[in-house]
Amino acid sequence: MNSAEFRKKGRDMVDYIANYLEQIESRQVFPDVEPGYLRPMIPDSAPEEGETYEDIMKDVERVIMPGVTHWHSPYFFAYFPTASSYPAMLADMLCGAIGCIGFTWASSPACTELETVMLDWLGKLIGLPEQFLAGSKGEGGGVIQGTASEATLMALLAARTKVTRRLQAENPELSEAEIVSRMVAYSSDQAHSSVERAGLISGVRMKKIPSDENFVLCGEAVKKALEKDRAEGLIPVFVCATLGTTPSCSFDNLMELGPICNTENIWLHVDAAYAGSAFICPEFRYLMKGVEFADSFNFNPHKWLLVNFDCSAFWVKKRSDLIGAFKIDPVYLQYDQQESGLVTDYRHWQIPLGRRFRSLKLWFVLRMYGVKGLQDYIRKGSNTLNKALLQKINDLKKIHLVPCCLGDKFILRFAVCARTVESNHVVFAWKHIEALATGLLMEEAEKK
Ligand code: PLP
């Protein structure tokens, strides 16, 4: 394909994508196919001669689409959200075109530098403490990982190396294997399976601590586990707290866990994979109270912040903990400015060497939506809508409510007032409010 053909097919592909997303509602959200459906639909081996783009696109509809689960269908309510927006898709096209592999600063300076600044932008946007930011002189900093699973694994591996080195400095006779075999890491019983997997991959045993009746991991339970394990000669190294657990979106108690981890010299990693995007709205930040005690923090803009997969933002308070843990310097990756102290080489911050120019999509999304646009997307509601709902409720006169203002939010108050109120009256009121709210949201959607 030459550039003239690319221009034409590129336009066709943009049309195909726009049509797909515009009409996605008409496709069945979950496919009918059975396992193994695809193999008989295409040849046994790759074609000897090249085929036409048109033939391939025909097969996209014939072979691929029947087996697609449409994650961006408005009828998809499974797993968790995965973000998507046109600005991010455009940026991904550019990323593909530039096609650089930004493992060191020198391998593509813009790729590295934009990522560092974007992670500072994003960190500020969610209210992360200053220590997590790179700034111009900070000790912290952020990096884009592919997934939250990799972020947790990186944090655990860094903690493992840090403790191993400390203990070996104090007791030179101890072998690494001996130390690691006594290490123990913790999460709540509500943590994502990727946390348990990080334990399996790193060789550090991962213990699940029971959460409380609200599915929250609290300080007392962790303290108990630490005391027991220390008494048995184990070495606690890592706690993974979750803000927004996968089963119920519960939030572990960082205000209790943080001081314990800091006092006991245990790495505290915060996994806010899904819920972290909400912290761009100041009114949700009470849920991350205590984050200042953490050593590392992660959330996925690719879940809820309109940046297409993959974009998992990971910050550390001390970037030397990561860089120091995984540094290897072959001659072919060295370059002149390496020792200037002014460059970041992201290859030390991640498991693979190669990395895409993923910060482009973050940059496009942050600029095209702006903070206000992103906050509106998370809030998906407004004082105007709330006022309109109250107006509808009170116009119909089946129930009667009055509003109040909490800060700058217009709130509908529901007070149980009369002596004669029974639960059936409350249920009736709830259903009535719900029906009116749904109607209002549908009217809004039609206007857009
Ligand atoms: N952590 C939490 C709390 C999650 O909800 C999820 C996915 O839903 C993950 C981790 C794993 O995310 P990823 O696919 O980015 O590894």
XYZ file of C-alpha atoms and ligand atoms in Angstrom:
464
model
C 0.000 0.000 0.000
C 1.458 3.365 -0.956
C 0.673 6.707 0.670
C -1.998 7.606 -1.898
C -3.829 4.332 -1.215
C -3.310 4.817 2.516
C -5.017 8.227 2.337
C -8.048 6.659 0.679
C -8.253 3.510 2.803
C -7.557 5.567 5.905
C -10.635 7.679 5.190
C -12.649 4.517 4.568
C -11.446 3.072 7.865
C -12.374 6.229 9.772
C -15.854 6.004 8.207
C -16.080 2.322 9.106
C -15.106 3.073 12.728
C -17.506 6.021 13.026
C -20.341 3.909 11.565
C -19.477 0.999 13.867
C -19.639 3.192 16.954
C -22.672 5.196 15.803
C -24.658 2.042 15.080
C -23.254 -0.221 17.795
C -26.593 -0.297 19.595
C -28.069 -2.324 16.732
C -25.504 -5.121 17.152
C -26.158 -7.908 19.644
C -23.940 -7.105 22.632
C -22.775 -10.696 23.245
C -21.988 -12.950 20.255
C -23.732 -16.238 19.408
C -20.561 -18.093 18.409
C -19.234 -21.281 19.980
C -15.569 -21.991 20.858
C -13.548 -22.749 17.719
C -15.973 -20.863 15.452
C -13.258 -18.882 13.672
C -10.744 -21.445 12.435
C -13.033 -22.989 9.765
C -13.916 -19.527 8.448
C -10.409 -18.655 7.258
C -7.713 -20.618 5.399
C -5.324 -22.972 7.217
C -2.281 -20.859 6.429
C -1.319 -17.331 5.391
C -1.949 -16.434 1.702
C 0.997 -16.829 -0.682
C 0.065 -13.668 -2.597
C -1.111 -10.446 -0.964
C -4.864 -9.849 -0.881
C -6.864 -6.660 -1.319
C -7.860 -4.375 1.513
C -11.485 -4.676 0.326
C -11.416 -8.466 0.735
C -9.991 -8.146 4.217
C -12.658 -5.616 5.234
C -15.377 -7.964 3.924
C -13.949 -10.601 6.236
C -13.978 -8.191 9.156
C -17.780 -8.225 8.880
C -18.014 -11.939 7.979
C -15.452 -13.406 10.394
C -14.587 -10.915 13.123
C -17.744 -8.992 13.979
C -19.865 -12.121 14.640
C -17.352 -13.039 17.348
C -16.970 -9.608 18.951
C -18.333 -8.807 22.397
C -19.233 -5.158 21.965
C -17.708 -3.506 25.033
C -18.819 -0.076 23.866
C -22.438 -1.043 23.337
C -24.783 0.826 25.685
C -26.111 -2.639 26.607
C -22.718 -3.828 27.918
C -22.793 -3.928 31.703
C -20.228 -6.675 32.419
C -16.788 -6.692 34.058
C -15.844 -2.984 34.303
C -15.861 -0.051 31.899
C -13.140 0.272 29.304
C -12.640 3.799 28.092
C -13.024 5.004 24.532
C -13.055 8.390 22.852
C -12.402 9.771 19.404
C -9.507 12.012 20.551
C -7.748 8.969 22.041
C -8.315 6.951 18.859
C -6.857 9.739 16.737
C -3.834 9.954 19.018
C -3.390 6.178 18.741
C -3.272 6.544 14.943
C -0.488 9.081 15.327
C 1.288 6.822 17.813
C 1.186 4.055 15.206
C 2.507 6.396 12.550
C 5.399 7.732 14.616
C 6.013 4.149 15.644
C 8.905 4.919 17.959
C 10.059 2.608 20.735
C 10.698 4.953 23.637
C 12.739 2.802 25.994
C 15.334 5.514 26.714
C 15.216 9.286 26.531
C 17.481 9.187 23.479
C 15.372 6.576 21.692
C 12.677 9.273 21.312
C 12.936 12.295 23.612
C 9.362 13.522 22.995
C 7.971 10.107 23.920
C 9.687 10.178 27.301
C 9.256 13.846 28.097
C 5.569 14.062 27.204
C 4.900 10.996 29.378
C 6.654 12.539 32.396
C 4.742 15.800 32.043
C 1.401 14.051 31.386
C 1.812 11.947 34.515
C 2.473 15.164 36.441
C -0.653 16.741 34.902
C -2.700 13.679 35.734
C -1.255 13.397 39.253
C -2.170 17.009 39.965
C -5.583 16.467 38.437
C -6.472 13.688 40.877
C -4.928 15.487 43.865
C -1.932 13.194 44.405
C 0.518 14.583 46.948
C 3.431 16.542 45.474
C 5.949 13.790 46.395
C 4.520 11.553 43.673
C 5.219 14.082 40.950
C 8.447 14.403 38.998
C 8.273 18.187 38.620
C 11.680 19.549 37.741
C 13.445 18.445 40.914
C 11.146 15.893 42.585
C 12.171 12.402 43.674
C 8.896 10.850 42.553
C 7.298 10.494 39.179
C 4.862 8.602 37.030
C 4.984 6.149 34.166
C 2.384 4.611 31.878
C 2.145 0.858 32.319
C 0.005 -1.358 30.126
C -2.212 -2.551 32.965
C -2.835 -2.273 36.690
C -1.559 -5.845 36.986
C 1.873 -4.749 35.775
C 1.845 -1.763 38.136
C 1.175 -3.990 41.148
C 3.860 -6.419 40.042
C 6.403 -3.612 39.560
C 5.626 -2.219 43.021
C 5.984 -5.652 44.606
C 9.249 -6.384 42.799
C 10.660 -3.006 43.829
C 9.650 -3.643 47.449
C 11.216 -7.110 47.310
C 14.519 -5.737 46.029
C 14.551 -2.852 48.491
C 14.059 -5.117 51.496
C 16.516 -7.717 50.205
C 19.238 -5.100 49.821
C 18.532 -3.597 53.236
C 18.655 -6.956 54.977
C 21.767 -8.048 53.098
C 23.487 -4.796 54.083
C 22.634 -5.534 57.730
C 23.344 -9.293 57.504
C 25.780 -10.016 54.666
C 25.602 -13.750 55.381
C 21.921 -13.901 54.296
C 21.302 -15.072 50.745
C 18.650 -13.472 48.566
C 16.814 -16.797 48.305
C 16.716 -17.117 52.079
C 15.289 -13.617 52.506
C 12.705 -13.922 49.722
C 11.526 -17.288 51.051
C 10.589 -15.555 54.335
C 8.919 -12.556 52.716
C 5.209 -11.990 52.942
C 2.889 -9.509 51.216
C -0.741 -8.694 52.022
C -3.956 -7.567 50.426
C -7.582 -7.763 51.458
C -9.743 -10.724 50.511
C -11.473 -8.296 48.132
C -8.356 -7.387 46.134
C -8.263 -8.076 42.401
C -6.868 -11.447 41.296
C -3.938 -9.607 39.677
C -2.594 -8.914 43.182
C -2.503 -12.607 44.055
C -0.893 -13.212 40.662
C 1.805 -10.603 41.372
C 2.667 -12.715 44.406
C 2.888 -15.878 42.287
C 5.064 -14.219 39.651
C 7.401 -12.504 42.094
C 7.801 -15.520 44.351
C 6.625 -13.522 47.377
C 3.819 -15.262 49.253
C 0.681 -13.124 49.174
C -1.726 -13.409 52.081
C -5.349 -12.340 51.936
C -6.514 -10.550 55.063
C -10.246 -10.648 55.848
C -12.027 -7.374 55.131
C -14.687 -6.040 57.528
C -18.465 -6.264 57.114
C -18.319 -3.393 54.583
C -15.578 -5.178 52.586
C -12.967 -2.699 53.796
C -9.437 -3.668 54.806
C -8.790 -2.038 58.182
C -5.697 -1.421 60.292
C -6.509 -3.824 63.113
C -6.723 -6.850 60.809
C -3.388 -5.980 59.194
C -1.729 -5.399 62.558
C -2.849 -8.833 63.740
C -1.460 -10.513 60.622
C 1.855 -8.672 60.926
C 2.309 -9.621 64.581
C 1.563 -13.266 63.879
C 3.858 -13.470 60.866
C 6.744 -11.631 62.499
C 6.471 -14.007 65.470
C 6.838 -16.879 62.984
C 10.009 -15.375 61.521
C 8.436 -14.060 58.327
C 9.390 -10.708 56.798
C 6.399 -8.476 55.889
C 7.349 -6.350 52.875
C 4.274 -5.139 51.033
C 0.628 -4.222 51.488
C -1.671 -3.643 48.521
C -4.669 -1.497 49.444
C -7.527 -1.185 46.978
C -9.535 1.968 46.397
C -12.596 0.698 44.553
C -12.562 -3.086 44.819
C -13.724 -5.140 41.843
C -16.667 -6.921 43.533
C -18.251 -3.978 45.389
C -16.183 -0.791 44.884
C -15.286 -0.677 48.583
C -12.374 1.504 49.686
C -9.669 0.200 52.019
C -8.887 2.406 55.004
C -5.647 4.160 54.077
C -5.750 6.352 57.186
C -5.339 3.190 59.258
C -3.139 1.144 56.925
C -0.770 3.998 56.036
C 0.743 4.734 59.462
C 1.133 0.995 60.174
C 2.999 0.409 56.911
C 5.178 3.494 57.395
C 6.095 2.550 60.971
C 6.794 -1.069 60.031
C 8.800 -0.121 56.934
C 6.399 -1.931 54.620
C 5.781 -0.774 51.046
C 2.185 0.445 50.651
C 0.835 0.184 47.113
C -2.588 1.608 46.259
C -4.569 -0.077 43.488
C -7.272 2.366 42.373
C -7.540 0.799 38.908
C -11.196 1.562 38.314
C -12.217 4.196 40.867
C -9.109 6.387 40.607
C -10.536 8.371 37.680
C -13.231 9.736 40.010
C -10.590 11.621 41.989
C -10.468 14.257 39.256
C -13.614 15.527 41.016
C -12.584 17.071 44.342
C -15.793 15.891 46.027
C -14.656 12.244 45.707
C -11.151 12.751 47.064
C -12.184 11.990 50.641
C -12.096 8.384 49.416
C -8.321 8.589 48.895
C -7.577 10.154 52.273
C -4.311 8.729 53.556
C -2.743 8.353 50.103
C 0.161 10.446 51.397
C 1.313 7.344 53.321
C 1.605 5.250 50.148
C 4.829 4.413 48.326
C 3.100 3.850 45.003
C -0.285 4.576 43.455
C -1.969 3.309 40.321
C -5.165 3.913 38.385
C -6.356 3.142 34.867
C -7.358 6.096 32.688
C -8.208 3.303 30.258
C -11.090 2.287 32.488
C -13.009 5.490 33.126
C -11.125 8.503 31.796
C -11.850 8.285 28.071
C -8.359 7.056 27.133
C -8.503 3.862 25.082
C -6.674 0.765 26.373
C -3.805 0.601 27.249
C -3.010 3.390 29.667
C -2.412 2.530 33.316
C -0.925 5.407 35.303
C 1.579 4.406 37.986
C 3.387 6.758 40.365
C 6.111 6.183 42.925
C 7.262 8.515 45.658
C 10.882 7.558 45.120
C 11.698 6.739 41.552
C 15.110 5.494 42.688
C 13.279 2.511 44.253
C 12.198 1.394 40.786
C 15.220 2.417 38.794
C 17.628 0.988 41.341
C 15.801 -2.315 41.413
C 15.900 -3.153 37.721
C 18.864 -1.341 36.220
C 20.939 -3.083 33.567
C 23.093 -1.036 31.214
C 24.167 -2.783 28.016
C 26.450 -0.735 25.766
C 23.923 -0.519 22.930
C 21.434 1.343 25.150
C 23.898 3.945 26.415
C 23.992 7.509 25.059
C 25.736 10.818 25.666
C 23.223 12.621 27.882
C 22.608 9.582 30.114
C 24.630 10.846 33.066
C 23.304 14.427 32.937
C 20.790 13.667 35.691
C 18.154 15.356 33.523
C 16.849 12.369 31.640
C 14.394 9.595 32.380
C 14.858 6.148 30.875
C 11.521 4.451 31.218
C 12.993 1.032 30.408
C 14.010 0.877 34.096
C 10.415 1.481 35.213
C 8.751 -1.475 33.519
C 9.144 -5.132 32.642
C 9.568 -4.985 28.848
C 12.167 -2.907 27.083
C 9.969 -1.577 24.263
C 7.187 0.911 24.844
C 4.731 2.826 22.677
C 4.103 6.574 22.623
C 1.039 6.135 24.842
C 1.158 9.594 26.410
C -0.098 11.045 23.110
C -3.582 9.723 23.765
C -3.541 11.101 27.290
C -2.417 14.485 25.956
C -5.122 14.580 23.276
C -7.858 13.588 25.743
C -6.789 15.968 28.528
C -6.578 18.864 26.074
C -9.710 18.192 24.023
C -12.017 17.500 26.984
C -10.302 19.802 29.476
C -10.608 19.268 33.210
C -14.219 20.491 33.176
C -15.211 18.151 30.362
C -13.687 15.162 32.130
C -15.284 16.093 35.446
C -18.672 16.379 33.713
C -18.115 12.931 32.230
C -17.416 11.408 35.669
C -20.280 13.249 37.366
C -22.783 12.625 34.546
C -25.269 14.825 36.293
C -25.782 18.453 37.117
C -27.619 20.872 39.367
C -29.812 21.709 36.373
C -30.898 18.084 36.060
C -31.571 17.823 39.778
C -33.678 21.002 39.685
C -35.625 19.701 36.694
C -36.268 16.414 38.527
C -37.546 18.188 41.620
C -39.790 20.352 39.457
C -41.298 17.230 37.824
C -41.805 15.502 41.176
C -43.539 18.455 42.756
C -45.611 19.291 39.638
C -47.110 15.788 39.652
C -47.963 16.120 43.380
C -47.909 12.374 44.076
C -45.174 12.957 46.639
C -43.704 16.176 47.952
C -40.007 17.049 48.501
C -37.962 20.156 49.184
C -34.344 20.719 48.140
C -31.226 21.886 49.932
C -27.754 22.971 48.873
C -24.647 21.153 50.134
C -21.667 23.204 49.038
C -22.452 24.082 45.456
C -24.607 20.996 44.915
C -28.380 21.141 44.555
C -29.701 18.160 46.501
C -33.149 16.586 46.675
C -33.937 15.850 50.322
C -36.049 12.842 51.234
C -37.286 13.004 54.811
C -39.554 10.401 56.391
C -42.024 12.743 58.115
C -45.508 11.434 58.953
C -46.253 8.999 61.813
C -48.178 6.880 59.307
C -45.283 6.214 56.882
C -44.730 2.509 56.165
C -42.076 0.911 53.985
C -44.584 0.547 51.111
C -44.899 4.356 50.990
C -41.121 4.735 50.762
C -40.908 2.066 48.053
C -43.677 3.826 46.095
C -41.824 7.151 46.401
C -38.533 5.581 45.294
C -40.127 3.963 42.223
C -41.861 7.216 41.320
C -38.608 9.227 41.615
C -36.717 6.568 39.686
C -39.221 6.580 36.818
C -39.164 10.376 36.557
C -35.354 10.475 36.722
C -35.103 7.832 33.986
C -37.521 9.795 31.789
C -35.503 12.941 32.306
C -32.218 11.224 31.440
C -33.766 9.803 28.271
C -35.002 13.262 27.254
C -31.469 14.584 27.811
C -29.938 11.767 25.769
C -32.331 12.478 22.873
C -31.307 16.158 22.893
C -27.622 15.186 22.362
N -7.351 -3.863 40.150
C -8.673 -3.613 40.220
C -9.240 -3.025 41.476
C -9.496 -3.882 39.122
O -10.823 -3.642 39.194
C -8.925 -4.448 37.957
C -9.766 -4.774 36.794
O -10.947 -4.699 36.841
C -7.546 -4.680 37.945
C -6.798 -4.390 39.045
C -6.856 -5.259 36.743
O -6.733 -4.277 35.781
P -5.757 -4.482 34.512
O -6.562 -5.205 33.487
O -5.417 -3.084 34.082
O -4.580 -5.244 34.955
